Short mmCIF file of C-alpha atoms and ligand atoms in Angstrom, two decimals:
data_model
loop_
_atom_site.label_atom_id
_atom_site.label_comp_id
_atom_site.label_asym_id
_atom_site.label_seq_id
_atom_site.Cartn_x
_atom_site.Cartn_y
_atom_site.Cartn_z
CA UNK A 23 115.81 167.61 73.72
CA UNK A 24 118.69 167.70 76.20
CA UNK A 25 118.67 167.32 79.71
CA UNK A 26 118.79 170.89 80.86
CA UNK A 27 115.73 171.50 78.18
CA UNK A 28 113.48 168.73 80.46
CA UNK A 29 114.62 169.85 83.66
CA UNK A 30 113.75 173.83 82.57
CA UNK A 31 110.29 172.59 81.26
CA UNK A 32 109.36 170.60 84.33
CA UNK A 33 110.67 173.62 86.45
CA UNK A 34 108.26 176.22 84.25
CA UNK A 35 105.26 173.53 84.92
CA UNK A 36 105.65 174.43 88.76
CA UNK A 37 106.90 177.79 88.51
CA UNK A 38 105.68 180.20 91.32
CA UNK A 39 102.00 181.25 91.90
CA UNK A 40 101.65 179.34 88.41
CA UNK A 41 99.75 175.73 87.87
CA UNK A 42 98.02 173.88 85.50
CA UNK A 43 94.69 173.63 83.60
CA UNK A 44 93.69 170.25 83.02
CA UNK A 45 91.17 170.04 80.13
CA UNK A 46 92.34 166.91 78.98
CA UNK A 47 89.08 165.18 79.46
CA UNK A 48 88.20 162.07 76.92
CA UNK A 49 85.28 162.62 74.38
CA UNK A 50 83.45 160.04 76.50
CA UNK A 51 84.06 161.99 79.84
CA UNK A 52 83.40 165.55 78.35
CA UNK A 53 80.26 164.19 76.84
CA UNK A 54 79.09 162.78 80.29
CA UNK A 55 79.87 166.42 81.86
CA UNK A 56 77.57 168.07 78.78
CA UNK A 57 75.14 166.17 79.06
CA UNK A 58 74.80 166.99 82.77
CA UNK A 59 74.31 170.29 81.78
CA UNK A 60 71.96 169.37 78.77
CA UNK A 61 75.14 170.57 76.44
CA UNK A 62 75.15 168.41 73.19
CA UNK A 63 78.50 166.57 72.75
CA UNK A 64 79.37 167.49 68.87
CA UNK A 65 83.11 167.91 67.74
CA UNK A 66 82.37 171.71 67.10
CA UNK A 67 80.99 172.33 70.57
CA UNK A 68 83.64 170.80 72.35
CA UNK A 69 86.02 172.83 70.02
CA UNK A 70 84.52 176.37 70.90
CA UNK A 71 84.59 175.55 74.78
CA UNK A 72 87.68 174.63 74.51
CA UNK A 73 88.70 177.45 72.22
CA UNK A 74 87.03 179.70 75.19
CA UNK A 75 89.25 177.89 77.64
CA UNK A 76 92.34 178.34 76.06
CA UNK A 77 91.97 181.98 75.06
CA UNK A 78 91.02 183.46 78.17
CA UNK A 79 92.42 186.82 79.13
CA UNK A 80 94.44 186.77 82.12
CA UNK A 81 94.43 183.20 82.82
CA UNK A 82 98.54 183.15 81.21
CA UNK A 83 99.64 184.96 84.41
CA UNK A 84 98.09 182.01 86.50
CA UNK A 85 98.89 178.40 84.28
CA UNK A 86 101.85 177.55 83.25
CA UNK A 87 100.45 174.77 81.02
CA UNK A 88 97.43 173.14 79.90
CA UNK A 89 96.67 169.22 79.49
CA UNK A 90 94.78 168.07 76.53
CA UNK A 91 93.39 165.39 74.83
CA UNK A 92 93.99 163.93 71.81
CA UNK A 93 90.95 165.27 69.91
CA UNK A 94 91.77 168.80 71.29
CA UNK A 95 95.53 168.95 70.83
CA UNK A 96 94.77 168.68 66.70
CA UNK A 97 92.13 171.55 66.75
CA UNK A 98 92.11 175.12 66.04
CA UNK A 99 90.76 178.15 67.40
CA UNK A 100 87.37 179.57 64.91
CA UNK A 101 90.53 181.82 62.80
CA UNK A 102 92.56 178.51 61.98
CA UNK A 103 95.13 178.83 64.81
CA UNK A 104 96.24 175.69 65.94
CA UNK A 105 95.46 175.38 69.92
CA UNK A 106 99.21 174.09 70.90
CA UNK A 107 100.26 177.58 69.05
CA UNK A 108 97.90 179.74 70.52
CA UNK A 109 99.00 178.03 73.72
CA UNK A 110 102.80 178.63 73.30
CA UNK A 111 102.17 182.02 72.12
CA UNK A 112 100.79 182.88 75.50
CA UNK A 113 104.01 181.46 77.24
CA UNK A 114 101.64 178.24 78.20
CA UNK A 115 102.93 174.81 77.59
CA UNK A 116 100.98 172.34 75.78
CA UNK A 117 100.53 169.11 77.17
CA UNK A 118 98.37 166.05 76.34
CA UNK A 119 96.77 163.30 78.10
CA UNK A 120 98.36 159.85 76.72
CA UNK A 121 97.09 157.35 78.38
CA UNK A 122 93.66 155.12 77.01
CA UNK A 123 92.42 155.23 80.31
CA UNK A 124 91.70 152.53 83.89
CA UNK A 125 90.60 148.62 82.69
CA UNK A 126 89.53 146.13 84.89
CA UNK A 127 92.65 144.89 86.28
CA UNK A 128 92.46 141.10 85.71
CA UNK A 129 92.29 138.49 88.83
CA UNK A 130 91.45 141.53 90.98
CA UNK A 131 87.89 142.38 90.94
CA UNK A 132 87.11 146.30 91.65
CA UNK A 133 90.49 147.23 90.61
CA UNK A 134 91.71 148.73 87.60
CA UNK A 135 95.22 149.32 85.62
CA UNK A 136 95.87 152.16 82.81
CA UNK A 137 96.35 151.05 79.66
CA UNK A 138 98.26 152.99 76.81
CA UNK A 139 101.37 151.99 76.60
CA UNK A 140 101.21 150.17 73.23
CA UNK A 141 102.75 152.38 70.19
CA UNK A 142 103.21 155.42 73.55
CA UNK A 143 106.97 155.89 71.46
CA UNK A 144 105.43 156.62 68.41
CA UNK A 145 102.72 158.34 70.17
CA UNK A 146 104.90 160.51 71.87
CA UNK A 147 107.13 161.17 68.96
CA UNK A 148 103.48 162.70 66.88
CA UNK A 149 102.80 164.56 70.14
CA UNK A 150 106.02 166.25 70.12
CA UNK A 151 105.86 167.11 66.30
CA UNK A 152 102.27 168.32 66.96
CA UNK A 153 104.25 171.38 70.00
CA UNK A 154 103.14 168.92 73.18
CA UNK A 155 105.97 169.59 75.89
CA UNK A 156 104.55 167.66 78.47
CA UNK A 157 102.51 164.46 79.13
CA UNK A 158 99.93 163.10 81.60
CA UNK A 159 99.15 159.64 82.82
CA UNK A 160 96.47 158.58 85.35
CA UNK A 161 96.28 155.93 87.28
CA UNK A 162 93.50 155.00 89.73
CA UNK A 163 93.78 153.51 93.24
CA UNK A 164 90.48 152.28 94.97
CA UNK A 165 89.96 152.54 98.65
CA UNK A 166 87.44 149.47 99.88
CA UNK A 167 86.99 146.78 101.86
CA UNK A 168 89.99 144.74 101.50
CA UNK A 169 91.28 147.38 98.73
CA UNK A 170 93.99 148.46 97.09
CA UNK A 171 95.16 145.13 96.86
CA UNK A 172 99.27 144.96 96.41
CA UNK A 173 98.86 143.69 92.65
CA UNK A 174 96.65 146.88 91.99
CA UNK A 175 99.18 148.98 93.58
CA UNK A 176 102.25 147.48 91.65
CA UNK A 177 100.71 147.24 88.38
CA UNK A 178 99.67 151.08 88.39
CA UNK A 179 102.78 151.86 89.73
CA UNK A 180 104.59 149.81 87.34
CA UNK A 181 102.70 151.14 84.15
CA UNK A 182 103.04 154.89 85.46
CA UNK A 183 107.13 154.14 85.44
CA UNK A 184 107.03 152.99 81.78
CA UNK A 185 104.58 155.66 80.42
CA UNK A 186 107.29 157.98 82.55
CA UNK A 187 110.75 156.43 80.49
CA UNK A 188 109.28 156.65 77.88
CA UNK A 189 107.99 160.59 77.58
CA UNK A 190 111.68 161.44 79.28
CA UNK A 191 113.26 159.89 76.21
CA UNK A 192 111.07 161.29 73.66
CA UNK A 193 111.16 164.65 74.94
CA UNK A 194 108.13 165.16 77.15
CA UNK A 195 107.97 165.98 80.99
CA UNK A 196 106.07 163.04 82.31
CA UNK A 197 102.78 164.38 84.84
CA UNK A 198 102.92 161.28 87.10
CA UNK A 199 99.21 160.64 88.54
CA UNK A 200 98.60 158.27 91.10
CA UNK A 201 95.10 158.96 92.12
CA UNK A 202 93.76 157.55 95.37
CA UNK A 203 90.07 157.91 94.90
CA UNK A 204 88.37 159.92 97.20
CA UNK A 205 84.71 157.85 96.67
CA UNK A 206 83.87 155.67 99.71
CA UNK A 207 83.64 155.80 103.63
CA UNK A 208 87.41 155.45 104.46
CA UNK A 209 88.60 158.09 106.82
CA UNK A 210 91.86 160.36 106.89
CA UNK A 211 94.25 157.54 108.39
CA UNK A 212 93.03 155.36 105.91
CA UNK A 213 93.70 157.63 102.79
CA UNK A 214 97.05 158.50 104.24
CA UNK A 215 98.10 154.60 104.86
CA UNK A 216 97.01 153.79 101.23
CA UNK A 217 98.55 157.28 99.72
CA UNK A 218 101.83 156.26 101.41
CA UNK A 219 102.31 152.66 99.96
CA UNK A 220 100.73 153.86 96.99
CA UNK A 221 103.63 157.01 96.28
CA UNK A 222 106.08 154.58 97.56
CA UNK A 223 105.82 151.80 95.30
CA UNK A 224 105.74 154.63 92.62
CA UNK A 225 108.84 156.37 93.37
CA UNK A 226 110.31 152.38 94.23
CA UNK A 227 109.55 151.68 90.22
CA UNK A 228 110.63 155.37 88.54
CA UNK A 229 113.97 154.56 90.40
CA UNK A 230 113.97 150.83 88.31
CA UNK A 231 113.06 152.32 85.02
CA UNK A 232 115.79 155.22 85.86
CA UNK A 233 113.58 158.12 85.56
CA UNK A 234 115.00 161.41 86.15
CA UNK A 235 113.27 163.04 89.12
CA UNK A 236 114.02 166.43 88.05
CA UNK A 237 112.39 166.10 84.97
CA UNK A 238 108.61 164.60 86.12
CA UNK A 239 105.92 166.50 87.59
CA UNK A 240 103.56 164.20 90.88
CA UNK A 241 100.40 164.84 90.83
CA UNK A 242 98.82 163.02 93.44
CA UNK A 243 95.32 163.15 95.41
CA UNK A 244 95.20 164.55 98.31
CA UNK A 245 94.87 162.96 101.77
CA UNK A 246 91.41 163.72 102.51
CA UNK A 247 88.47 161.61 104.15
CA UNK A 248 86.41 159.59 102.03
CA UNK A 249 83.60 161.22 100.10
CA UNK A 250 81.18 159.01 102.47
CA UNK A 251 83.30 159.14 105.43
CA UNK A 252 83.71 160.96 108.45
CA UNK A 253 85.13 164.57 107.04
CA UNK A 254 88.09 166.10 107.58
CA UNK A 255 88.93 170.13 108.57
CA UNK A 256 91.02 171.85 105.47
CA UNK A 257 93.94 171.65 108.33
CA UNK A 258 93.63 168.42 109.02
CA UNK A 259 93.70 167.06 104.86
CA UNK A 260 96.38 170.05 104.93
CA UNK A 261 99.06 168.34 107.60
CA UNK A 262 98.44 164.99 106.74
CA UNK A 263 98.88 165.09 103.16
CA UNK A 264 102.39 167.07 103.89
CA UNK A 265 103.01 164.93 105.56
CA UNK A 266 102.71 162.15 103.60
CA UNK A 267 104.52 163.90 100.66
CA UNK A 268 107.23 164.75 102.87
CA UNK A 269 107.61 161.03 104.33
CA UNK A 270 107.51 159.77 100.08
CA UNK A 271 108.26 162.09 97.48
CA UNK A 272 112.16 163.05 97.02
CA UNK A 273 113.54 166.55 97.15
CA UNK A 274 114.56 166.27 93.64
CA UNK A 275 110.92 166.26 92.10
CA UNK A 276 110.88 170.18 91.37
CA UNK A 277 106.89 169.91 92.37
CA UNK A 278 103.93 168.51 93.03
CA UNK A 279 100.45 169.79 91.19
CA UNK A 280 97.51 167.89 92.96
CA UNK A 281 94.31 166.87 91.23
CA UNK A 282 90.93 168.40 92.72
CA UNK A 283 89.23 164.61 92.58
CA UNK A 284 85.62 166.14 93.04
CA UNK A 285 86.38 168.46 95.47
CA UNK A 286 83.89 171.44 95.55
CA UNK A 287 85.87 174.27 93.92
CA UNK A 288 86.63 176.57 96.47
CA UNK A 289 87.49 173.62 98.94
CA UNK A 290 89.96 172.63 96.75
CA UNK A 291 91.85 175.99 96.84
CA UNK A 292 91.10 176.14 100.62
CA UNK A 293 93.19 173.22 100.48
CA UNK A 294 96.06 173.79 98.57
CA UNK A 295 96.39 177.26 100.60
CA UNK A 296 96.59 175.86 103.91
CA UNK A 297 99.55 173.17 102.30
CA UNK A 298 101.28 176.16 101.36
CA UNK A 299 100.75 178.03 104.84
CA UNK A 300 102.78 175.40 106.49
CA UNK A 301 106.16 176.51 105.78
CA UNK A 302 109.20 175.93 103.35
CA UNK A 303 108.87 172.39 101.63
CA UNK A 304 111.38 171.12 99.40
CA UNK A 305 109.04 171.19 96.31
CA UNK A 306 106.72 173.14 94.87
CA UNK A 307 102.77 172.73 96.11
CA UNK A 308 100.42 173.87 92.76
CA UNK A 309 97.50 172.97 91.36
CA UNK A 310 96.38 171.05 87.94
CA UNK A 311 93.07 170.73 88.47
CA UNK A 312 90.15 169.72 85.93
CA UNK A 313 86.83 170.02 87.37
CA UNK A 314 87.84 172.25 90.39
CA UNK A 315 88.84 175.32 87.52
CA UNK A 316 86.38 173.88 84.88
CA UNK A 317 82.85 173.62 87.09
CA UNK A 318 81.45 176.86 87.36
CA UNK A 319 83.05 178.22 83.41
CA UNK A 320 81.25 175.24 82.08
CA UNK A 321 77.65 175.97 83.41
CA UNK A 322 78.33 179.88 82.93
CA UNK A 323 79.08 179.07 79.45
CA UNK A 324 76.32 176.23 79.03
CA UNK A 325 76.87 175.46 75.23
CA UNK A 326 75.99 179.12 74.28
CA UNK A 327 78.70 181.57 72.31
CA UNK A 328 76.79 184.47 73.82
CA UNK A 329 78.25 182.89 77.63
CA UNK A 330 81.83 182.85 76.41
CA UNK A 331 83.13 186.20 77.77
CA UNK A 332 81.19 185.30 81.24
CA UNK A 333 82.96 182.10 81.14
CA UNK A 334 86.38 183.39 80.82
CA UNK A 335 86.06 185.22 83.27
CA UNK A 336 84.70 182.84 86.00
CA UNK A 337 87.96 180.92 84.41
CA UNK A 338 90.12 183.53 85.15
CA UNK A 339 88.70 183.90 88.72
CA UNK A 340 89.25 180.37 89.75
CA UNK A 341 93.00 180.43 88.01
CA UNK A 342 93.78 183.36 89.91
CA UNK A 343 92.77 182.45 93.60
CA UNK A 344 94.13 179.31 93.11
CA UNK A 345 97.64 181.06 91.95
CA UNK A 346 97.30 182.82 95.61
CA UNK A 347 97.24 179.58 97.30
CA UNK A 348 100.32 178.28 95.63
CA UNK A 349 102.19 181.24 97.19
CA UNK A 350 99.65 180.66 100.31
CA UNK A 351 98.41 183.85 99.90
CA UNK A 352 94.55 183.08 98.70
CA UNK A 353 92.14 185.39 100.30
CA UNK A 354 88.66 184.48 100.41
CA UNK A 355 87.43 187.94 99.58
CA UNK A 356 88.69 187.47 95.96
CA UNK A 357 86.00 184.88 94.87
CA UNK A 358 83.56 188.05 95.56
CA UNK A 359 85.84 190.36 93.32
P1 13P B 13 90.13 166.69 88.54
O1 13P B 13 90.85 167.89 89.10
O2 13P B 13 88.74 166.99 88.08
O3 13P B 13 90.22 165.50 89.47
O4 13P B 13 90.88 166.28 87.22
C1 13P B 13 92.25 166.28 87.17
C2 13P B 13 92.71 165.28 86.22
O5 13P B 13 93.54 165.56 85.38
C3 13P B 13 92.15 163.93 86.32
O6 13P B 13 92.96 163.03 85.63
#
């Protein structure tokens, strides 16, 4: 893997009008989002929705890549195709979720580090044998009273710069995730203050571990008012998170693909839209969104093979007004197409 190869990858990630499907959800966390839907959680279920996913028609012109987890990456589709190659024969880049997920941080109660950096080389190196061309890591930021503290804030940071060294020398563009939560009564200035020393101290510890900016993908939360605080317009969350970005992230990171964070769907696009609406920005603004694309497929397709076309094509929908508001060109008349 040279240079040029990362660079070209991270580029395709955040291509144009393209973004990225995150279905990279833990057995634990897909079994909680079943269940909500009264979905049993077996291996083969979670195979043939994610089979569904990954074979929609359309959704290629839309997502440049698609995050999974470890379970999924080592499936196949119901004809023995392995889901990395049906993914790459689409012109979709496989990616997998390698972190073991947030753990209370010690001597900091609320507050939680990702873990997964044990054996990540060798990890990695499997990963890359098994067509993965890109990774993701998540860490978790709390807003509270008296929270993030700064040892939450430099330990995720810290641990996001390792896991990001480390894919960049085996191979694999690095999604860097520093989520600020959106769960609590905190208003917009508060999510901005704690998005800006949060995406500082990250960029302050890629620089340390000498990670290559043009080879990593942000994906950060947006600025938005907490989910129990005062709301916030879809121009408001869309002019103070550029801002933010603009005041943090260098021009060198090709782009930025947010997370949706339990957003309602459409708000979510709304979002991203306006971003783009604001004029030129030095990086790409895109989407890799889980439950924001995932929500309304899952309940179309409710556990049922007969749901499966329905539920590509609510799939497709979502993937496709959310590739207009990349290019800030989302219409809301589409979701009625
Ligand atoms: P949401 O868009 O549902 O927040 O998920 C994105 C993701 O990858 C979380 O780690």
């Amino acid at each position: 893997m040279t240079t040029d190869t990362l660079h070209a990858a991270a580029a395709a990630m955040v291509a144009p009008g393209k973004g990225i499907l995150a279905a990279d959800e833990s057995s634990g966390t897909i079994s909680k989002r079943f269940a909500a839907l009264g979905i049993p959680s077996t291996v083969e279920l979670r195979r043939q929705y994610r089979e569904a996913l990954l074979t929609a028609p359309g959704i290629e012109s839309h997502i440049s890549g698609v995050i999974l987890y470890d379970e999924t990456l080592r499936q196949a589709t119901s004809d023995g195709t392995p889901f990395p190659e049906v993914l790459a024969s689409r012109g979709i880049l496989p990616g997998i979720k390698v972190d073991t997920g947030a753990k209370a941080l010690a001597g900091a109660p609320g507050e939680t580090t990702t873990e997964g950096l044990d054996g990540l080389r060798e990890r990695i190196a499997e990963y890359y044998e098994l067509g993965a061309r890109f990774a993701k890591w998540r860490a978790v930021i709390n807003i509270g009273d008296g929270l993030p503290t700064r040892n939450a804030t430099h330990a995720n940071a810290h641990g996001l710069a390792r896991y990001a060294a480390l894919c960049q020398e085996g191979g694999l563009v690095p999604i860097v995730e520093p989520e600020v939560l959106m769960e609590g009564s905190h208003d917009l200035a508060r999510s901005s203050e704690v998005t800006h020393d949060t995406l500082r101290e990250v960029f302050a510890e890629l620089a340390l571990a000498r990670v290559d900016l043009q080879g990593i993908v942000l994906k950060p939360s947006m600025v938005i008012s907490g989910s129990k605080g005062p709301g916030s317009s879809v121009q408001e969350v869309a002019e103070a998170t550029v801002r933010c970005l603009l005041d943090c992230v260098p021009a060198s990171v090709p782009g930025i693909a947010f997370l949706s964070g339990g957003q309602a769907s459409q708000v979510a696009t709304e979002h991203l839209d306006a971003m783009n609406r604001l004029g030129p920005l030095p990086w790409t603004l895109t989407f890799s969104y889980g439950r924001a694309l995932q929500d309304d497929a899952l309940r179309t397709w409710g556990g049922d093979a007969n749901n499966r076309k329905a539920a590509q094509d609510v799939l497709a929908l979502r993937t496709k007004c959310n590739s207009e508001a990349a290019l800030g060109k989302y219409d809301r008349a589409l979701e009625s197409v």
